[in-house]
Coordinates of C-alpha atoms in Angstrom, one line a residue:
M1239 CA 46.9 -71.8 2.5
G1240 CA 43.1 -72.0 2.7
M1241 CA 42.7 -70.1 5.9
P1242 CA 44.7 -66.8 4.8
N1243 CA 42.3 -66.6 1.9
V1244 CA 39.5 -66.7 4.2
I1245 CA 40.7 -63.8 6.2
L1246 CA 41.3 -61.6 3.0
R1247 CA 37.9 -62.1 1.5
G1248 CA 36.5 -61.4 5.3
E1249 CA 38.6 -57.9 5.3
L1250 CA 37.5 -57.3 1.5
N1251 CA 33.7 -57.7 2.8
L1252 CA 34.2 -55.5 5.6
K1253 CA 35.8 -52.7 3.6
Q1254 CA 32.9 -53.0 0.9
T1255 CA 30.3 -53.1 3.9
R1256 CA 31.8 -49.8 5.2
N1257 CA 31.4 -48.2 2.0
I1258 CA 27.9 -49.2 1.5
I1259 CA 27.0 -47.9 5.0
W1260 CA 28.8 -44.5 4.1
V1261 CA 27.3 -44.0 0.5
G1262 CA 23.7 -45.2 1.9
S1263 CA 23.9 -42.9 5.2
F1264 CA 24.7 -39.9 2.8
L1265 CA 21.6 -40.9 0.7
I1266 CA 19.5 -41.0 3.3
L1267 CA 20.7 -38.0 4.8
A1268 CA 20.2 -36.3 1.5
A1269 CA 16.7 -37.4 1.1
L1270 CA 15.8 -36.4 4.6
L1271 CA 17.1 -32.7 4.1
W1272 CA 14.8 -32.6 0.6
L1273 CA 11.8 -33.9 2.5
T1274 CA 12.0 -31.5 5.2
R1275 CA 12.7 -28.5 3.0
P1276 CA 9.9 -25.7 3.5
H1277 CA 8.1 -24.6 0.4
P1278 CA 8.9 -21.2 -0.5
S1279 CA 5.4 -19.9 0.5
S1280 CA 5.6 -21.8 3.7
P1281 CA 6.0 -19.9 6.8
L1282 CA 9.1 -21.8 7.5
A1283 CA 10.5 -20.9 4.0
P1284 CA 14.1 -19.4 4.2
S1285 CA 14.5 -15.8 3.5
L1286 CA 16.7 -14.5 0.7
T1287 CA 19.9 -13.0 2.2
E1288 CA 21.8 -11.3 -0.9
A1289 CA 21.5 -7.7 -1.0
Q1290 CA 18.1 -7.5 1.3
G1291 CA 17.6 -4.2 3.0
Q1292 CA 17.9 -0.5 2.2
T1293 CA 18.4 0.0 -1.5
R1294 CA 18.3 3.7 -1.4
L1295 CA 15.9 3.6 -4.5
V1296 CA 13.5 6.8 -4.9
L1297 CA 10.7 5.8 -7.1
A1298 CA 7.5 7.7 -8.2
F1299 CA 4.2 6.5 -9.1
Y1300 CA 3.4 7.6 -12.7
Y1301 CA 0.1 7.8 -14.8
A1302 CA 0.1 7.5 -18.6
W1303 CA -3.6 8.1 -19.5
F1304 CA -3.8 11.8 -19.9
S1305 CA -4.9 14.0 -23.0
P1306 CA -5.2 17.8 -22.8
N1307 CA -8.8 17.4 -22.0
S1308 CA -7.8 15.9 -18.8
F1309 CA -6.5 19.3 -17.3
G1310 CA -8.4 22.6 -16.4
P1311 CA -10.9 24.4 -14.3
G1312 CA -13.3 21.6 -12.6
K1313 CA -10.9 18.8 -13.6
T1314 CA -7.5 19.3 -11.8
P1315 CA -6.5 21.4 -8.8
F1316 CA -3.2 22.4 -10.4
N1317 CA -2.2 22.5 -14.0
P1318 CA 0.7 21.5 -16.3
P1319 CA 2.2 24.6 -18.1
Q1320 CA 1.7 22.6 -21.5
P1321 CA -1.4 20.0 -21.3
Y1322 CA -0.3 16.9 -23.2
F1323 CA -1.0 13.4 -24.5
S1324 CA 0.4 10.5 -22.6
T1325 CA 1.1 8.8 -25.7
D1326 CA 3.5 11.2 -26.9
A1327 CA 6.9 9.8 -26.9
S1328 CA 8.6 13.1 -26.3
V1329 CA 6.5 13.7 -23.4
I1330 CA 7.5 10.7 -21.5
Q1331 CA 11.1 11.4 -22.5
R1332 CA 10.7 14.9 -20.9
H1333 CA 9.3 13.2 -17.7
V1334 CA 12.0 10.6 -17.5
S1335 CA 14.7 13.4 -17.7
E1336 CA 12.9 15.6 -15.1
A1337 CA 12.6 12.6 -12.8
Q1338 CA 16.3 11.8 -13.2
G1339 CA 17.3 15.4 -12.7
A1340 CA 15.4 15.1 -9.3
G1341 CA 17.0 12.0 -8.3
I1342 CA 14.1 9.9 -9.1
D1343 CA 15.3 6.3 -10.1
G1344 CA 12.2 5.1 -11.5
F1345 CA 8.5 5.3 -12.4
V1346 CA 5.9 2.8 -11.2
Q1347 CA 3.2 3.0 -13.7
S1348 CA -0.5 2.3 -13.4
W1349 CA -1.2 -0.7 -15.8
Y1350 CA -4.4 -2.1 -17.1
G1351 CA -3.0 -5.3 -18.5
P1352 CA -1.9 -6.3 -22.1
G1353 CA -5.3 -6.0 -23.5
S1354 CA -5.5 -4.3 -27.0
G1355 CA -6.9 -0.9 -27.1
N1356 CA -5.4 -0.2 -23.5
Q1357 CA -3.2 2.8 -23.8
T1358 CA -1.2 1.8 -20.5
E1359 CA 0.3 -1.2 -22.2
G1360 CA 1.7 0.8 -25.2
N1361 CA 2.6 3.6 -23.1
F1362 CA 4.6 1.1 -20.6
Q1363 CA 6.4 -0.3 -23.6
T1364 CA 7.4 3.2 -24.6
L1365 CA 8.4 4.1 -21.1
L1366 CA 10.8 1.1 -21.0
N1367 CA 12.5 1.7 -24.3
I1368 CA 13.1 5.3 -23.2
A1369 CA 14.2 4.4 -19.6
A1370 CA 16.8 1.9 -21.2
A1371 CA 18.5 4.5 -23.0
S1372 CA 19.4 6.6 -20.0
G1373 CA 19.7 4.1 -17.3
F1374 CA 16.3 4.8 -15.8
R1375 CA 13.9 2.1 -14.3
A1376 CA 10.1 1.2 -14.8
A1377 CA 7.9 -1.0 -13.0
V1378 CA 4.0 -1.9 -13.1
D1379 CA 1.5 -0.7 -10.7
F1380 CA -0.9 -3.6 -11.4
E1381 CA -4.6 -2.3 -11.5
V1382 CA -6.4 -5.1 -9.8
G1383 CA -9.9 -3.3 -10.8
S1384 CA -9.0 -2.8 -14.4
P1385 CA -11.9 -2.5 -16.7
Y1386 CA -10.2 -5.3 -18.9
F1387 CA -10.1 -7.6 -16.2
A1388 CA -13.6 -9.7 -16.0
N1389 CA -12.3 -12.3 -13.5
N1390 CA -9.4 -13.6 -11.7
Q1391 CA -8.2 -15.9 -14.8
D1392 CA -8.0 -12.6 -16.6
R1393 CA -5.6 -11.2 -13.8
I1394 CA -3.5 -14.4 -13.9
A1395 CA -3.1 -14.3 -17.6
A1396 CA -2.1 -10.5 -17.2
L1397 CA 0.2 -11.4 -14.6
Q1398 CA 1.7 -14.2 -16.7
T1399 CA 2.3 -12.0 -19.7
L1400 CA 3.9 -9.3 -17.6
L1401 CA 6.2 -11.8 -16.1
S1402 CA 7.1 -13.3 -19.8
T1403 CA 7.4 -10.0 -21.4
H1404 CA 8.1 -6.6 -19.8
A1405 CA 9.8 -8.2 -16.6
N1406 CA 12.4 -9.4 -19.1
H1407 CA 13.4 -5.8 -20.4
G1408 CA 16.5 -4.5 -19.2
A1409 CA 14.7 -1.5 -17.9
Y1410 CA 12.4 -3.3 -15.8
L1411 CA 12.7 -2.4 -12.0
R1412 CA 14.6 -5.3 -10.2
V1413 CA 15.5 -5.8 -6.6
D1414 CA 17.5 -8.5 -5.3
G1415 CA 17.8 -9.9 -8.8
K1416 CA 13.9 -10.0 -9.2
P1417 CA 11.4 -8.0 -10.9
V1418 CA 9.3 -6.0 -8.6
I1419 CA 5.5 -5.6 -9.2
F1420 CA 3.4 -3.2 -7.1
F1421 CA -0.4 -3.7 -6.9
W1422 CA -3.0 -1.2 -6.6
A1423 CA -6.5 -2.4 -4.6
N1424 CA -5.2 -5.7 -3.8
W1425 CA -7.8 -5.8 -1.1
L1426 CA -10.5 -6.3 -3.7
L1427 CA -9.8 -10.0 -3.6
S1428 CA -9.3 -12.2 -0.5
V1429 CA -5.9 -13.6 0.7
N1430 CA -7.1 -17.0 -0.4
D1431 CA -7.7 -15.6 -4.2
W1432 CA -4.3 -13.8 -4.0
R1433 CA -2.8 -17.4 -2.8
T1434 CA -4.3 -19.1 -5.7
I1435 CA -3.3 -16.4 -7.9
R1436 CA 0.5 -16.7 -6.6
D1437 CA 0.7 -20.5 -6.9
T1438 CA -0.4 -20.3 -10.4
V1439 CA 1.7 -17.3 -11.6
D1440 CA 4.8 -17.4 -9.7
P1441 CA 4.9 -20.5 -7.3
N1442 CA 8.4 -20.3 -6.6
Y1443 CA 8.4 -16.5 -5.7
T1444 CA 10.8 -15.3 -8.3
S1445 CA 9.3 -11.8 -8.4
I1446 CA 8.6 -9.6 -5.7
W1447 CA 4.9 -8.6 -5.1
I1448 CA 4.4 -5.3 -3.0
A1449 CA 0.6 -5.0 -1.6
E1450 CA -0.9 -1.6 -1.0
G1451 CA -2.9 -0.7 2.1
A1452 CA -3.3 -1.4 5.7
G1453 CA -4.2 -5.3 5.5
L1454 CA -1.3 -7.1 7.1
E1455 CA -2.8 -10.4 6.2
Y1456 CA -2.0 -10.0 2.6
L1457 CA 1.8 -10.3 3.7
A1458 CA 0.9 -14.1 3.9
V1459 CA 1.1 -13.9 0.1
F1460 CA 2.9 -10.7 -1.0
D1461 CA 6.4 -9.9 -0.3
G1462 CA 6.2 -6.3 0.8
L1463 CA 4.0 -3.4 1.7
H1464 CA 3.3 0.3 0.9
L1465 CA 0.7 2.9 1.6
Y1466 CA -0.4 4.8 -1.5
N1467 CA -1.9 7.7 0.1
T1468 CA -0.7 8.9 3.8
A1469 CA -1.9 12.5 3.2
W1470 CA -4.5 11.8 5.7
S1471 CA -1.9 12.0 8.3
A1472 CA -1.0 15.3 10.1
N1473 CA 2.1 13.2 11.5
P1474 CA 3.5 11.3 8.4
A1475 CA 6.8 10.6 10.3
G1476 CA 4.8 8.9 13.0
T1477 CA 2.6 6.9 10.2
A1478 CA 5.8 5.8 8.3
A1479 CA 7.5 4.4 11.3
T1480 CA 4.4 2.7 12.5
W1481 CA 3.9 0.9 9.3
A1482 CA 7.4 0.1 8.9
G1483 CA 7.4 -1.6 12.5
N1484 CA 4.2 -3.5 11.2
T1485 CA 5.7 -4.7 8.0
R1486 CA 9.0 -5.7 9.8
N1487 CA 7.2 -7.6 12.4
A1488 CA 5.1 -9.4 9.6
A1489 CA 8.6 -11.2 8.5
A1490 CA 8.6 -13.0 11.9
T1491 CA 4.8 -13.9 11.6
Y1492 CA 5.0 -15.2 8.1
G1493 CA 8.5 -16.4 8.0
S1494 CA 10.0 -14.7 5.1
Y1495 CA 11.6 -11.0 4.5
K1496 CA 9.0 -8.6 4.0
Y1497 CA 10.0 -5.3 2.1
W1498 CA 8.6 -1.9 3.5
V1499 CA 8.2 0.8 0.8
A1500 CA 7.7 4.3 2.5
T1501 CA 5.7 7.0 0.9
A1502 CA 6.4 10.7 0.6
M1503 CA 3.6 13.1 -0.4
P1504 CA 3.6 17.0 -1.3
G1505 CA 0.2 17.2 -0.5
W1506 CA -3.4 16.2 -1.9
D1507 CA -6.7 17.5 -3.0
D1508 CA -9.4 15.1 -4.5
T1509 CA -12.2 17.2 -4.3
L1510 CA -12.9 17.6 -8.1
L1511 CA -13.4 13.7 -8.3
G1512 CA -16.7 13.6 -7.0
R1513 CA -15.8 11.4 -4.0
G1514 CA -18.3 13.4 -1.6
S1515 CA -17.4 13.5 2.0
A1516 CA -14.6 11.2 1.6
A1517 CA -12.7 14.1 -0.4
F1518 CA -10.1 16.0 1.5
V1519 CA -7.1 18.6 1.1
R1520 CA -3.9 18.3 2.5
P1521 CA -2.3 21.7 1.9
R1522 CA 1.2 21.8 0.6
N1523 CA 2.2 24.7 2.8
D1524 CA 5.1 25.8 0.5
G1525 CA 6.6 22.2 0.7
A1526 CA 6.6 22.0 4.4
Y1527 CA 4.3 19.0 4.3
Y1528 CA 6.5 17.3 1.5
Q1529 CA 9.7 18.1 3.7
T1530 CA 8.0 16.5 6.7
S1531 CA 6.7 13.6 4.7
F1532 CA 9.9 12.8 2.8
S1533 CA 11.8 13.0 5.9
G1534 CA 9.7 10.5 7.7
A1535 CA 9.7 8.3 5.1
A1536 CA 13.4 8.1 5.0
A1537 CA 13.6 7.9 8.7
S1538 CA 11.7 4.7 8.7
A1539 CA 14.6 2.9 7.1
P1540 CA 12.6 1.7 4.1
D1541 CA 14.0 -0.7 1.3
M1542 CA 12.5 1.5 -1.2
L1543 CA 11.1 5.0 -1.0
I1544 CA 8.2 6.0 -3.4
I1545 CA 6.6 9.5 -4.0
T1546 CA 2.9 9.6 -4.6
S1547 CA 3.2 11.2 -7.3
Y1548 CA 5.0 12.3 -10.2
N1549 CA 2.0 13.1 -12.2
E1550 CA -1.4 12.2 -10.6
W1551 CA -2.9 15.5 -11.3
P1552 CA -6.7 14.9 -10.6
E1553 CA -5.7 14.2 -7.0
G1554 CA -3.4 17.1 -6.5
S1555 CA -0.4 14.9 -5.4
N1556 CA 1.8 15.8 -8.6
I1557 CA 5.5 17.1 -8.4
E1558 CA 5.7 17.4 -12.1
P1559 CA 6.2 21.1 -12.9
S1560 CA 2.8 23.2 -12.8
V1561 CA 1.4 26.7 -13.5
E1562 CA 1.1 27.1 -9.8
F1563 CA 4.4 25.9 -8.5
G1564 CA 6.7 25.9 -11.3
N1565 CA 9.9 23.6 -10.9
F1566 CA 9.8 24.0 -6.9
Y1567 CA 8.8 20.7 -6.1
L1568 CA 11.0 18.7 -8.5
D1569 CA 13.9 21.1 -7.0
L1570 CA 12.8 20.2 -3.6
T1571 CA 13.0 16.4 -4.4
A1572 CA 16.5 16.8 -5.9
Q1573 CA 17.7 18.0 -2.7
M1574 CA 16.1 15.5 -0.5
S1575 CA 16.8 12.8 -2.7
S1576 CA 20.4 13.6 -2.9
Q1577 CA 20.6 13.5 1.1
Y1578 CA 18.9 10.4 1.3
K1579 CA 21.1 8.5 -1.1
A1580 CA 24.0 9.7 0.7
G1581 CA 22.9 8.2 4.0
Q1582 CA 21.5 11.1 5.5
I1583 CA 17.7 11.9 6.7
P1584 CA 16.6 15.1 5.1
A1585 CA 15.4 17.9 7.6
A1586 CA 11.6 18.1 8.3
A1587 CA 10.1 21.4 7.9
P1588 CA 10.3 23.1 11.3
N1589 CA 7.0 23.7 12.8
P1590 CA 4.9 23.0 9.4
N1591 CA 1.5 24.1 9.5
I1592 CA -0.3 20.6 9.0
P1593 CA -4.0 21.0 9.9
P1594 CA -5.6 17.7 11.1
A1595 CA -7.5 15.9 8.4
L1596 CA -10.1 13.3 8.7
T1597 CA -9.2 9.7 7.4
A1598 CA -10.6 9.3 3.8
T1599 CA -10.6 6.0 2.0
P1600 CA -8.5 6.4 -1.4
G1601 CA -10.7 5.8 -4.4
P1602 CA -9.7 4.2 -7.6
S1603 CA -7.2 6.0 -9.8
P1604 CA -9.2 8.1 -12.5
T1605 CA -9.9 6.3 -15.6
P1606 CA -8.6 7.2 -19.2
R1607 CA -10.4 10.2 -20.7
P1608 CA -11.2 10.5 -24.4
T1609 CA -8.5 12.6 -26.3
D1610 CA -9.2 15.8 -28.1
T1611 CA -7.2 18.7 -29.8
P1612 CA -4.5 20.3 -27.8
G1613 CA -5.6 23.9 -26.4
P1614 CA -3.5 26.7 -25.5
S1615 CA -1.1 26.6 -22.9
P1616 CA -1.7 28.3 -19.5
T1617 CA 0.8 31.0 -18.7
P1618 CA 3.2 30.1 -15.7
S1619 CA 2.9 31.6 -12.3
H1620 CA 5.3 32.5 -9.7
T1621 CA 7.5 29.9 -8.0
P1622 CA 6.5 29.8 -4.2
S1623 CA 9.1 30.6 -1.6
P1624 CA 10.0 27.3 0.2
S1625 CA 10.0 29.0 3.7
P1626 CA 7.6 27.1 5.9
S1627 CA 4.9 28.5 8.2
T1628 CA 5.4 28.6 11.8
T1629 CA 1.8 28.5 12.9
P1630 CA 1.3 25.7 15.4
I1631 CA -0.5 22.5 14.5
A1632 CA -4.1 22.8 15.5
S1633 CA -6.3 19.8 16.6
P1634 CA -9.8 19.5 17.9
T1635 CA -9.8 19.0 21.8
P1636 CA -12.3 17.1 23.7
Q1637 CA -13.6 19.2 26.6
P1638 CA -14.8 17.9 30.2
N1639 CA -18.4 18.5 29.2
G1640 CA -17.9 16.1 26.2
T1641 CA -18.0 18.8 23.3
I1642 CA -15.0 19.3 20.8
I1643 CA -13.5 22.5 20.2
Y1644 CA -11.3 23.9 17.6
L1645 CA -8.8 26.8 17.9
V1646 CA -9.1 29.0 14.8
Q1647 CA -6.0 29.2 12.5
S1648 CA -4.9 31.8 10.1
G1649 CA -7.0 31.5 6.9
D1650 CA -9.7 29.4 8.5
T1651 CA -13.3 30.1 7.8
L1652 CA -16.3 28.1 9.0
L1653 CA -16.7 26.6 5.6
T1654 CA -13.2 25.2 5.5
I1655 CA -13.6 24.0 9.3
A1656 CA -16.8 22.3 8.2
N1657 CA -15.4 20.7 5.3
R1658 CA -11.9 19.8 7.2
F1659 CA -14.0 17.8 9.6
N1660 CA -16.9 16.7 7.5
L1661 CA -19.8 18.5 9.4
D1662 CA -22.7 20.0 8.2
I1663 CA -22.2 24.0 7.8
N1664 CA -25.6 24.7 9.3
R1665 CA -24.8 22.4 12.6
L1666 CA -21.8 24.5 12.8
Y1667 CA -23.7 27.8 12.7
D1668 CA -26.1 26.4 15.5
L1669 CA -23.6 25.3 17.8
N1670 CA -21.6 28.5 17.8
N1671 CA -24.5 31.0 17.5
L1672 CA -23.0 32.1 14.2
D1673 CA -24.0 32.8 10.5
E1674 CA -22.4 32.8 7.4
S1675 CA -21.3 36.6 7.7
A1676 CA -19.4 35.7 10.8
I1677 CA -15.5 37.0 10.9
L1678 CA -13.2 34.5 12.8
Q1679 CA -10.3 35.4 14.7
I1680 CA -7.2 33.5 15.4
G1681 CA -7.4 31.5 18.5
Q1682 CA -11.2 31.6 18.6
S1683 CA -12.9 28.5 20.0
I1684 CA -15.2 27.0 17.6
I1685 CA -17.5 24.1 18.8
L1686 CA -17.5 21.2 16.3
G1687 CA -19.8 19.1 18.4
S1688 CA -20.2 16.3 20.7
A1689 CA -17.8 13.3 21.1
D1690 CA -20.7 11.2 19.5
E1691 CA -21.2 13.4 16.7
F1692 CA -17.7 13.8 15.8
R1693 CA -17.3 10.0 15.9
F1694 CA -20.2 9.6 13.6
A1695 CA -18.8 12.1 11.2
D1696 CA -15.5 9.9 11.2
I1697 CA -17.4 6.7 10.5
M1698 CA -19.4 8.2 7.7
A1699 CA -16.2 9.7 6.1
Q1700 CA -15.2 6.3 5.4
F1701 CA -18.3 5.8 3.2
P1702 CA -18.4 8.5 0.5
G1703 CA -21.9 8.9 -0.8
A1704 CA -23.6 6.4 1.2
I1705 CA -26.8 6.7 3.1
L1706 CA -27.1 5.8 6.7
K1707 CA -30.6 3.8 7.4
A1708 CA -32.6 3.6 10.8
N1709 CA -31.5 0.3 11.5
G1710 CA -27.7 1.3 11.3
N1711 CA -27.1 -0.2 7.8
I1712 CA -24.8 2.0 5.5
V1713 CA -25.9 1.6 1.9
H1714 CA -25.3 2.6 -1.4
R1715 CA -27.8 3.5 -3.9
V1716 CA -26.9 2.1 -7.5
R1717 CA -26.4 4.6 -10.1
E1718 CA -25.8 4.5 -13.9
G1719 CA -22.7 2.9 -14.7
D1720 CA -22.1 1.2 -11.3
S1721 CA -20.5 -2.3 -11.3
L1722 CA -20.0 -4.5 -8.3
F1723 CA -16.2 -4.0 -8.5
G1724 CA -16.4 -0.3 -8.6
I1725 CA -18.9 -0.2 -5.7
A1726 CA -16.6 -2.6 -3.7
T1727 CA -13.6 -0.5 -4.6
R1728 CA -15.3 2.8 -3.4
Y1729 CA -16.1 1.5 0.1
N1730 CA -12.7 -0.6 0.6
L1731 CA -14.4 -4.0 0.4
T1732 CA -13.5 -7.2 -1.4
L1733 CA -16.0 -8.3 -4.0
E1734 CA -16.7 -11.4 -1.9
Q1735 CA -17.7 -9.3 1.1
L1736 CA -19.9 -7.0 -0.8
L1737 CA -21.6 -10.0 -2.3
E1738 CA -22.1 -11.7 1.0
Y1739 CA -23.4 -8.6 3.1
N1740 CA -26.0 -8.5 0.2
N1741 CA -26.8 -12.3 -0.3
L1742 CA -25.9 -11.7 -4.1
T1743 CA -23.8 -13.7 -6.7
E1744 CA -21.6 -12.3 -9.1
T1745 CA -24.0 -12.8 -12.0
V1746 CA -26.4 -10.5 -10.6
V1747 CA -27.6 -7.7 -12.8
L1748 CA -27.8 -4.3 -10.7
R1749 CA -30.8 -1.8 -11.2
I1750 CA -31.0 1.9 -10.7
D1751 CA -31.7 2.8 -7.1
Q1752 CA -30.9 -0.5 -5.8
E1753 CA -29.7 -0.4 -2.3
L1754 CA -26.5 -2.3 -1.4
I1755 CA -25.4 -2.5 2.2
V1756 CA -21.6 -1.5 2.5
G1757 CA -21.3 -1.1 6.3
Q1758 CA -23.1 -0.6 9.5
L1759 CA -23.1 1.8 12.3
P1760 CA -22.3 0.2 15.6
Q1761 CA -25.6 0.3 17.7
P1762 CA -26.2 0.5 21.3
T1763 CA -27.6 -2.2 23.3
D1764 CA -30.9 -2.1 25.3
V1765 CA -30.7 -3.3 28.9
G1766 CA -33.4 -3.0 31.2
G1767 CA -35.3 -0.3 29.5
S1768 CA -32.2 2.1 28.9
V1769 CA -29.7 2.5 26.3
D1770 CA -26.2 1.6 27.1
Q1771 CA -23.3 2.7 25.0
P1772 CA -20.9 0.0 24.3
E1773 CA -17.8 0.4 26.5
P1774 CA -14.7 1.4 24.6
S1775 CA -11.9 -1.1 24.4
P1776 CA -8.6 -0.4 26.2
T1777 CA -7.0 0.6 22.9
A1778 CA -9.8 2.7 21.4
T1779 CA -8.8 6.2 20.4
E1780 CA -11.0 9.3 20.3
I1781 CA -12.4 8.4 17.2
P1782 CA -12.6 4.7 16.8
S1783 CA -12.7 3.1 13.4
L1784 CA -15.6 1.1 12.5
T1785 CA -15.9 -2.6 13.3
P1786 CA -18.5 -4.0 11.1
T1787 CA -20.9 -6.3 12.7
W1788 CA -23.2 -7.8 10.0
T1789 CA -21.4 -10.5 8.9
P1790 CA -19.3 -13.6 10.1
S1791 CA -16.8 -13.1 7.2
P1792 CA -13.4 -11.1 8.1
S1793 CA -14.4 -7.4 8.2
P1794 CA -13.1 -5.2 5.3
T1795 CA -9.7 -3.3 6.0
L1796 CA -10.2 0.1 6.8
P1797 CA -7.4 2.8 6.3
P1798 CA -5.3 3.8 9.7
P1799 CA -7.3 5.9 11.7
P1800 CA -6.3 9.7 11.7
P1801 CA -3.7 10.4 14.3
T1802 CA -5.0 12.0 17.8
N1803 CA -3.5 15.4 19.2
T1804 CA -1.0 13.1 21.1
P1805 CA 2.4 12.8 19.4
V1806 CA 3.2 9.6 18.0
P1807 CA 6.6 8.5 19.1
L1808 CA 9.1 7.4 16.4
P1809 CA 9.9 3.7 17.1
T1810 CA 13.4 2.4 16.5
I1811 CA 13.3 0.5 13.3
P1812 CA 16.3 -1.9 12.9
T1813 CA 18.3 -1.7 9.7
P1814 CA 17.7 -5.1 8.0
T1815 CA 20.8 -7.3 8.2
P1816 CA 21.2 -11.0 7.3
A1817 CA 21.6 -11.6 11.1
L1818 CA 18.3 -9.8 11.7
I1819 CA 16.5 -11.5 8.7
E1820 CA 17.8 -14.9 9.9
Q1821 CA 16.7 -14.1 13.5
A1822 CA 13.3 -13.0 12.1
V1823 CA 12.5 -16.3 10.1
S1824 CA 14.2 -18.9 12.4
R1825 CA 11.9 -21.5 13.5
P1826 CA 13.0 -24.3 15.8
G1827 CA 10.5 -26.8 14.1
A1828 CA 12.1 -26.4 10.7
V1829 CA 15.6 -27.8 11.8
V1830 CA 14.6 -30.3 14.7
P1831 CA 13.5 -33.1 12.2
V1832 CA 16.9 -32.8 10.4
F1833 CA 19.3 -32.8 13.4
A1834 CA 17.2 -35.7 14.8
G1835 CA 17.7 -37.5 11.7
I1836 CA 21.4 -36.9 11.5
V1837 CA 22.0 -38.0 15.3
L1838 CA 19.9 -41.3 14.6
L1839 CA 22.0 -41.9 11.4
L1840 CA 25.1 -41.2 13.1
A1841 CA 24.1 -43.9 16.0
M1842 CA 23.0 -46.4 13.5
T1843 CA 26.5 -46.1 11.5
G1844 CA 28.3 -46.3 14.8
G1845 CA 26.7 -49.4 15.9
L1846 CA 27.2 -51.2 12.8
F1847 CA 30.7 -50.5 12.7
L1848 CA 31.1 -51.6 16.4
Y1849 CA 29.3 -54.8 15.5
L1850 CA 31.4 -55.5 12.3
G1851 CA 34.5 -54.9 14.1
R1852 CA 33.8 -57.3 16.8
S1853 CA 32.6 -59.9 14.5
R1854 CA 35.9 -59.8 12.7

């Protein structure tokens, strides 16, 4: 009778052993999966899959710091029918209603932070409340160089406040369930600075941060990219396609989904803002440029499409009704937005007259001006016809002898040609044996200069108001009111780069007429008593962008170079799908440890079962 009891106890122990093995295997496997999970900011982090891709959202940049004194001759190239205060809730209500009628889903308003006395804060609160009543949306364009931010700790505090207050408002813009924050001038800080800020403010990536500009390296921290100003491009469709491809490719580089926000613009004119040779005009041509720009943005398969701008009056990019254009640009926006949301690509203007423009570094948005008493309203003018011009696109053309010529178009003068290509008017007179009384003929060849002169003009256009020294240093001479942040912003540098170039610290006190290095003209090399020009790289264009050589730190990010006279082909931009996203973020190294652990556990479990079975 004793033997059966022993056998029974042996069977019971075997069953207990099997249960222990299964439970232990499960716990070990769970622990292994937890330990090998990637951090959300890691290159191996999985991307979100719900609803990512094209949202069909149409947004517009919005500014809330105007008073009637902001408009008028010498201040804005165009003017509203009724000058207004941005603090007037009825004005914000009108803007929201007009934008909704034009198919715009939300405003992205420049925001200086939550500081007291900052009207962008109070006006954004009003915008959110008005938007909530009509199903409109609003988001912040975070002004990195805000006068209310003394350091990165101030920026961290502002972002934390934003995410704990406004971002929880029912009207705040959300995509894939997350609040969206746009950033202006993120390039003022280094990628490492932003990594510290993001890890402090939003370590789990519960919001979507959209960077601005051509610095793809910022996508190591940010979730997407937009180009605020694309008006420098005579081929906005090609520009949108190229940067859409760059952004999509960054998803594979950094291992997470990257949102592409395409820009549409009606035109540009910042010549009244004191930006020197960097200022330029992109003619609207009765809506032709806007049609081409919007069409190209839509064709780039964006996650969001944004218009620059609803009401940036000082830079002449507004679509808000004006004395000069009436409601024409709002009506055109309504037409194109409707087509875009229906899954169609709005038609580009046929043969738009889009003259070339030199690349210009966008300066900071205008600062708030003091308010005053409203003045009389301007008298509205006629609404232009939407019919586009059929004049062929004109481009500077290199000749066999090294000179570059331009064929005169309708409306050209020597002065407008000189301004367009950042050339000295007297030099233009000498090159063409002409004077100020010359009458140009359509199709006439105008010599712009040598290839070297043209290249030099393009480089200096990237440094508005700077001075070229004999040693090739490009310097800024400090003027009253200048600050380190302001100077860095003006020349598209990070604060760290500006300080390093000049061996300074953040505590330095600037002096009037002090000269700060902001760039350097590439210098030829002396070889055997002769001067040899550096050989161009295989990918160089006719007008290469500047490559700084004066510091071992990363070179400042410059805007994309202006297109050459060779048409830019439109690359095929795949529509984001879960499969494409999965392919973009898949990394074999992320799953090998997991599968190896599973195989090892199964082998160990099988061996134990075999041993116990035999021992029984």
